[in-house]
Structures are given as structure tokens and as C-alpha cells.
Amino acid sequence: MKWAALIVALCLPAAGFAQQDNADRARAAMALLQDASAQLEAAQSARDRVRALTQTIQAFEDGLGALRSGMRQAAVREARLTAQLQARNEEIATLLAVLQRIGAQQSPVAFLHPGGPTGTARSGMLLAEMTPALHARASDLRRDLEDLQILRAMQTDAAGELSKGLNEVQAARTALNQAIAERTDLPKRFTQDPVREAILIASAETLAGFANGLARVVEDERQAAPVTLSGEKGDLPLPVQGIVLHGAGQADAAGITRPGIILATRPQAIVTSPVAATIRYTGPLLDLGQVVILEPQAEVLFVLAGLDVVYGTAGEVIDAGAPLGLMGDAAAEIRGQLSTDGDDTGAERSETLYIEVRHQNAAEDPSLWFRTDKDG
């Protein structure tokens, strides 16, 4: 795909920090995608394929995000140029008429002035001064029209690349699901009693109660959890590309206040582990939808809720960056009726991921653990 070149071309006439950031993102995504493709070709096991496919999906997501931003900026510029040209329709018509007269074959009589030789000389001087200005004005208008034509062609090309990229990233998600199913070599820290787990789920009324009871459903534990995240707290990457929609303690759209944060994500975005951790739970829980609970260190739990597809089972030890699941696409059927800021014609960030951190079974503000000051 030619994201980087397209975004640079889309943004050239109005270069700025935002446009340059988009082009840099696209170049970085292309480099990541090339590296992932090489890893995929060299993969010897399902675990290697999972790692490479995860990187592939992340590269697609970032590159497509940059491409969308470039397309939006191009659309804004196109609208501005169109409005300017429409507002100057009368000026353009007058200018064309004057230039046609100037360009026509002149006869000596055409320059005779009723005021005699003096008037003729003055009108000639005035015309000589006006002609370069008129030609300059015509050149400006011609350049605007050419820019408009180029922008429209670039947008058509970019739309084709976006559609192609969406198909390719969907194929990568499908391949990841298959690779996850074939992965059998993850180390296990413990096994979990399914009967006790079912009883705990049925009896738990709150997330705190469920988290507190997780230790009681563990059996056959082989090793301890990592000891500390010293030096990493406050600098952990968000598990999904998204923006903070609600901070800890802020009411959500339903008026419910929770101690975690809510991220707005794109449909079917991949969710990955921010650190090496043990999976404590995967599956539906309370009113939180599909949930993954990670234990990155003793007495610390990361709760990720709201996924559509979850990977892994309790007890597995995973690396940083390992895939945990995919977000849903609840707005797929009505996307055409929503804004144009999105995957195709729909809302760009229509999904939400809830993140809660529990330390010694007490909730802590996730912003104390994760980098939440920028778009992930």
C-alpha cells in the first residue's frame, strides 16, 4: 500500500504540523507492516504467527488512521477551494472577458480614444499596468482549479486504498483467530477450577467481589506472579488505540460512575497486553460484556471490559504486546447514517473499552498507570 505517499500528496498544499504527523505515522506504519510481513514469512510456530499478525493488524490500524486523517484534511481543503471559486464566479467571468479582449487581434483603431492622442496614450498606459495584474490573477485562479482537480483525484485514489486496506486488515484478523486457535505452547502458571469459577461468577455482585474471589478458584499453581512493575507505572501503553472518553469517577453515557476509564476505539480494534502478565480470567462478567483480567504483578489486576472477542485462558503467561481480543462493531448496520469520520462512512470511534486497575483489591485511577495524555 502507498499510504505515506498518498498522505504527503493530500497534504502538500497546506503543509503543517498535523499533516506532517500524519505522514510520519503512515511511514512508521509502513515500516512496521514490512517488518511484520518478514516475521510472518519466517514464523515457525503458531506463537510466532500470532506475534507477527498482531503487529500486522496494529500497523494497518495506525496506517489507516493516518490515511483517514489525510483524507479529512483534503476534504476540508477541497471544500474551502470550492467555496472560494464559487464566490468568485462573477469575478472569473469578468476576468475571462477582459483577457479575451486583450488577447484578441488588435487594430490601430481599437486604441483610439475619444479624448484624442492624450487620452489614447493614457488608456494605453493604464492597460499596460493592468495586463500583468490580470494575468497574475488568472494564474492564481488556474492554480486553484488545478489544485482542486488534483485533490479530487487524490481523494478517489485514497478511498480505493482505504477500501483495500480494510479488506486486508480484516483478512489479518481472521488469520489471527486461526493462529490463536492453533497456539498451544504458552506457559501456564496455574489451572483454574471451572466449577468454582462458575460459582464465583454466579454469586459475584460487583467487580470487586469477583476480583477478590479469583484467588480461591486457582489450583495447581506452579510459579509466582512477577514481583513488581517498578519504573513502568505511569508509563504503560494503552492496550488499544483510542482516546479517553471518560476519566475515573466520571459518569458514562448511562449516568453510571465507575473507578476506571473508558476509551473510545475504532470498530474491531485489536486489544493487546500492555505488559507481560498472567491471564486471570477471560469471558463475560456482570454487565461488563466480554472481559479480560490480567495480573501483571502480585496483588495488581488490570480489568479490560467491553471486548467482542477474547483470546487466551486463565493461567496463561503472556508477553507484553500479546493479543487479548478484538473490539466489536456495534454500529456496522447503521454506519451509513452516522458521520463520515470513520472506517468507511461510519463513526470512527464507535466502540468503548473500560479499563480498571485494582491494587490490593482497591481501585486505583488507571491514569496513574497508563499513558493517557494522547491518542493511543
XYZ file of C-alpha atoms in Angstrom:
376
model
C 0.000 0.000 0.000
C 1.099 3.575 -0.656
C -0.226 5.339 2.436
C 2.750 7.596 3.084
C 2.970 8.918 -0.479
C -0.787 9.483 -0.605
C -0.908 11.368 2.691
C 2.032 13.588 1.723
C 0.339 14.336 -1.612
C -3.011 15.019 0.039
C -1.484 17.465 2.480
C 1.256 19.196 0.441
C -0.552 22.443 -0.428
C -1.441 23.004 3.229
C 1.593 21.572 4.997
C 1.663 21.898 8.775
C 2.409 20.008 11.952
C -0.768 17.897 11.826
C -0.222 16.903 8.214
C 3.440 16.079 8.825
C 2.460 13.995 11.845
C 0.049 12.013 9.672
C 2.706 11.415 7.022
C 5.209 10.332 9.694
C 2.609 7.957 11.171
C 1.983 6.463 7.750
C 5.694 5.938 7.097
C 6.143 4.332 10.533
C 3.131 2.084 9.895
C 4.529 1.015 6.532
C 7.877 0.150 8.151
C 6.068 -1.822 10.884
C 3.980 -3.616 8.280
C 7.053 -4.586 6.266
C 8.732 -5.898 9.414
C 5.600 -7.857 10.353
C 5.413 -9.358 6.856
C 9.015 -10.540 7.170
C 8.263 -12.052 10.597
C 5.175 -13.765 9.209
C 7.181 -15.383 6.418
C 9.804 -16.572 8.915
C 7.289 -17.784 11.534
C 7.968 -21.360 12.629
C 5.149 -21.779 15.126
C 1.614 -20.595 15.817
C 3.002 -18.380 18.570
C 5.322 -16.664 16.066
C 2.395 -16.211 13.681
C 0.292 -14.672 16.431
C 3.033 -12.159 17.215
C 3.523 -11.238 13.541
C -0.207 -10.986 12.806
C -0.736 -8.810 15.875
C 1.945 -6.436 14.607
C 0.377 -6.544 11.129
C -3.038 -5.519 12.472
C -1.550 -2.721 14.580
C 0.342 -1.398 11.541
C -2.825 -1.470 9.441
C -4.802 0.306 12.168
C -2.242 3.088 12.527
C -1.707 3.480 8.781
C -5.416 3.542 8.026
C -5.915 6.082 10.807
C -3.301 8.351 9.242
C -4.897 7.878 5.825
C -8.315 8.822 7.196
C -6.858 11.970 8.746
C -5.211 12.898 5.457
C -8.487 12.366 3.603
C -10.367 14.557 6.083
C -7.820 17.352 5.713
C -8.009 17.061 1.918
C -11.808 17.211 2.065
C -11.640 20.382 4.163
C -9.244 21.967 1.676
C -11.404 20.914 -1.258
C -14.485 22.453 0.356
C -12.586 25.679 1.039
C -11.306 25.938 -2.554
C -14.741 25.131 -3.971
C -16.370 27.830 -1.826
C -13.744 30.376 -2.859
C -14.187 29.613 -6.559
C -17.987 29.706 -6.311
C -17.845 33.045 -4.516
C -15.691 34.440 -7.323
C -17.822 33.207 -10.230
C -18.717 36.754 -11.329
C -15.118 37.898 -10.964
C -13.927 34.926 -13.031
C -16.425 35.671 -15.811
C -15.400 39.349 -15.960
C -11.727 38.442 -15.894
C -12.119 35.963 -18.725
C -13.954 38.546 -20.832
C -11.211 41.146 -20.294
C -8.463 38.648 -21.070
C -10.245 37.571 -24.240
C -10.400 41.173 -25.404
C -6.739 41.707 -24.594
C -5.779 38.519 -26.385
C -7.799 39.323 -29.496
C -6.108 40.697 -32.618
C -5.906 44.472 -32.145
C -6.247 47.049 -34.854
C -4.897 50.592 -34.581
C -8.486 51.912 -34.394
C -9.163 49.877 -31.257
C -6.695 52.013 -29.333
C -8.106 55.393 -30.473
C -9.599 57.347 -27.565
C -12.357 59.985 -27.836
C -10.099 62.331 -25.900
C -7.589 62.375 -28.687
C -3.919 61.337 -28.653
C -3.506 62.231 -24.966
C -6.481 60.106 -23.929
C -5.253 57.278 -26.138
C -1.816 57.415 -24.518
C -3.272 57.446 -21.007
C -5.574 54.492 -21.710
C -2.624 52.597 -23.212
C -0.534 53.196 -20.088
C -3.437 52.077 -17.853
C -3.937 48.944 -19.934
C -0.214 48.185 -19.797
C -0.321 48.376 -15.974
C -3.474 46.279 -15.680
C -2.453 43.472 -18.008
C 0.217 41.848 -15.745
C -2.128 42.071 -12.746
C -4.935 40.463 -14.727
C -2.642 37.697 -15.914
C -1.397 37.144 -12.334
C -4.982 36.927 -11.088
C -5.799 34.462 -13.848
C -2.759 32.370 -12.891
C -3.921 32.244 -9.256
C -7.364 31.086 -10.283
C -5.916 28.498 -12.665
C -3.658 27.174 -9.879
C -6.652 26.880 -7.509
C -8.597 24.962 -10.153
C -5.660 22.635 -10.765
C -5.265 22.061 -7.007
C -8.962 21.219 -6.801
C -8.692 18.691 -9.630
C -5.591 17.102 -8.086
C -7.250 16.894 -4.656
C -10.307 15.153 -6.084
C -8.121 12.644 -7.922
C -6.056 12.032 -4.760
C -9.190 11.527 -2.675
C -10.504 8.974 -5.145
C -7.162 7.143 -5.022
C -7.090 7.328 -1.209
C -10.633 5.982 -0.962
C -9.560 2.983 -3.031
C -6.520 2.415 -0.784
C -8.713 2.695 2.311
C -11.150 0.089 0.991
C -8.257 -2.213 0.072
C -6.646 -1.732 3.491
C -9.895 -2.500 5.316
C -10.166 -5.783 3.413
C -6.555 -6.666 4.195
C -6.802 -5.886 7.903
C -9.975 -7.991 8.117
C -8.111 -10.864 6.491
C -5.332 -10.411 9.077
C -7.897 -10.537 11.903
C -9.298 -13.784 10.513
C -5.793 -15.249 10.235
C -5.076 -14.164 13.826
C -8.165 -16.004 15.077
C -6.898 -19.154 13.384
C -3.359 -18.739 14.735
C -4.726 -18.232 18.259
C -6.685 -21.472 17.938
C -3.512 -23.310 16.888
C -1.334 -21.818 19.632
C -0.544 -24.486 22.239
C 2.878 -23.538 23.577
C 2.020 -20.742 26.034
C 3.417 -21.387 29.530
C 0.790 -21.845 32.241
C 1.208 -20.548 35.744
C -1.820 -22.358 37.130
C -5.047 -24.084 36.195
C -8.438 -22.833 37.268
C -11.282 -24.929 38.661
C -14.189 -24.387 36.225
C -16.823 -25.333 38.808
C -15.537 -22.850 41.379
C -15.216 -20.234 38.651
C -18.840 -20.747 37.587
C -19.997 -20.453 41.219
C -17.939 -17.284 41.659
C -19.410 -15.703 38.503
C -22.949 -16.578 39.562
C -22.516 -15.257 43.097
C -20.455 -12.125 42.368
C -22.452 -8.906 42.535
C -19.585 -6.493 41.949
C -16.285 -6.455 40.126
C -14.517 -6.005 43.469
C -16.187 -9.140 44.830
C -15.271 -11.128 41.733
C -11.654 -9.940 41.778
C -11.360 -10.770 45.454
C -12.606 -14.303 44.825
C -10.292 -15.092 41.902
C -7.563 -16.423 44.179
C -9.959 -19.043 45.554
C -10.562 -20.717 42.177
C -6.862 -21.315 41.455
C -5.421 -24.795 41.754
C -2.071 -26.371 40.913
C -0.126 -23.064 40.933
C 3.405 -23.569 39.572
C 5.077 -20.184 39.926
C 4.566 -16.778 41.441
C 3.437 -13.657 39.612
C 6.028 -11.089 38.544
C 7.208 -9.164 41.584
C 6.976 -5.511 40.511
C 6.363 -3.022 37.729
C 8.896 -0.669 39.230
C 9.834 2.071 36.780
C 6.929 1.259 34.439
C 3.991 2.555 36.472
C 2.642 5.685 34.815
C 4.357 4.876 31.526
C 2.449 1.806 30.366
C 0.960 1.934 26.853
C -2.797 1.776 26.499
C -3.946 -1.696 25.456
C -5.781 -0.362 22.378
C -5.545 2.605 20.030
C -8.116 5.019 21.421
C -8.859 8.254 23.210
C -10.072 8.744 26.783
C -13.818 9.319 26.676
C -14.434 9.349 30.433
C -11.882 9.581 33.228
C -12.010 7.688 36.508
C -15.033 8.702 38.556
C -16.791 10.413 35.646
C -20.305 9.291 34.720
C -20.688 7.467 31.414
C -23.497 7.907 28.858
C -25.828 5.865 31.085
C -25.021 8.011 34.109
C -23.031 5.223 35.795
C -19.880 6.216 37.668
C -17.004 3.739 37.765
C -13.453 3.941 39.158
C -11.896 3.121 35.781
C -11.511 4.959 32.475
C -13.439 4.483 29.235
C -11.593 4.574 25.911
C -13.306 5.259 22.599
C -11.871 2.898 19.971
C -12.405 2.102 16.324
C -14.552 -0.902 15.394
C -12.714 -4.237 15.570
C -9.554 -2.628 17.000
C -7.077 -5.109 18.423
C -6.521 -5.127 22.205
C -3.082 -6.183 23.452
C -1.427 -6.692 26.801
C 0.487 -3.579 27.937
C 2.976 -5.707 29.916
C 3.959 -9.302 30.495
C 1.248 -10.749 32.707
C -0.771 -13.777 33.761
C -4.310 -14.061 32.451
C -6.614 -14.443 35.457
C -9.948 -14.514 33.610
C -11.475 -14.268 30.127
C -15.188 -14.296 29.347
C -18.455 -12.483 30.114
C -18.811 -10.852 33.523
C -21.651 -8.932 35.213
C -22.778 -6.071 32.952
C -19.298 -5.511 31.547
C -19.546 -7.677 28.429
C -16.529 -9.766 27.417
C -13.762 -9.226 29.971
C -10.044 -9.968 30.267
C -8.401 -9.714 33.694
C -4.606 -9.590 33.804
C -2.240 -9.954 36.751
C 0.984 -8.112 35.856
C 2.347 -8.419 39.375
C 1.260 -9.778 42.713
C -1.867 -8.041 44.096
C -2.367 -5.942 40.942
C -5.123 -6.626 38.406
C -5.855 -4.905 35.091
C -9.515 -5.316 34.109
C -10.313 -4.774 30.405
C -14.029 -4.905 29.648
C -16.196 -4.402 26.587
C -14.410 -6.593 24.041
C -16.299 -8.578 21.420
C -13.773 -11.424 21.024
C -11.360 -12.531 23.766
C -8.262 -14.721 23.479
C -6.493 -16.925 25.991
C -7.484 -18.817 29.112
C -6.888 -18.302 32.808
C -3.415 -19.250 33.956
C -1.568 -18.488 30.713
C 1.540 -16.294 30.967
C 1.700 -13.822 28.077
C 4.284 -11.365 26.822
C 3.877 -7.609 26.509
C 2.044 -6.880 23.273
C 0.279 -10.256 23.154
C -3.231 -10.060 21.648
C -6.072 -10.219 24.154
C -9.014 -9.832 21.786
C -10.862 -7.588 19.362
C -13.379 -4.808 19.870
C -16.836 -5.162 18.351
C -18.590 -3.287 15.575
C -21.986 -2.477 17.028
C -22.660 0.308 14.514
C -21.931 -1.748 11.388
C -25.539 -1.830 10.184
C -26.221 1.877 10.752
C -22.800 3.237 9.871
C -24.056 4.810 6.660
C -26.348 7.048 8.741
C -23.555 8.275 11.007
C -20.723 10.752 10.475
C -18.162 10.397 7.702
C -15.297 10.246 10.194
C -14.676 6.528 10.184
C -13.609 3.235 8.672
C -15.798 3.703 5.633
C -18.751 6.018 6.057
C -19.358 5.469 9.758
C -18.343 6.749 13.139
C -14.611 6.480 13.625
C -14.622 5.523 17.299
C -17.941 3.804 17.931
C -16.675 1.200 20.463
C -15.692 1.620 24.112
C -13.212 -0.269 26.282
C -13.410 0.021 30.060
C -10.114 -0.194 31.975
C -9.953 -0.623 35.738
C -6.862 -1.146 37.886
C -7.122 -2.886 41.239
C -4.219 -2.852 43.689
C -4.577 -4.953 46.820
C -8.272 -5.234 45.861
C -8.759 -1.451 45.918
C -9.473 0.507 42.746
C -6.794 2.940 41.544
C -7.052 5.577 38.823
C -5.711 3.935 35.625
C -4.169 7.257 34.574
C -1.630 6.653 37.353
C -0.533 3.522 35.478
C -1.111 4.224 31.768
C -0.112 6.978 29.334
C -3.494 8.590 28.738
C -2.410 12.050 27.595
C -2.578 11.343 23.862
C -4.416 9.363 21.240
C -3.303 5.763 21.515
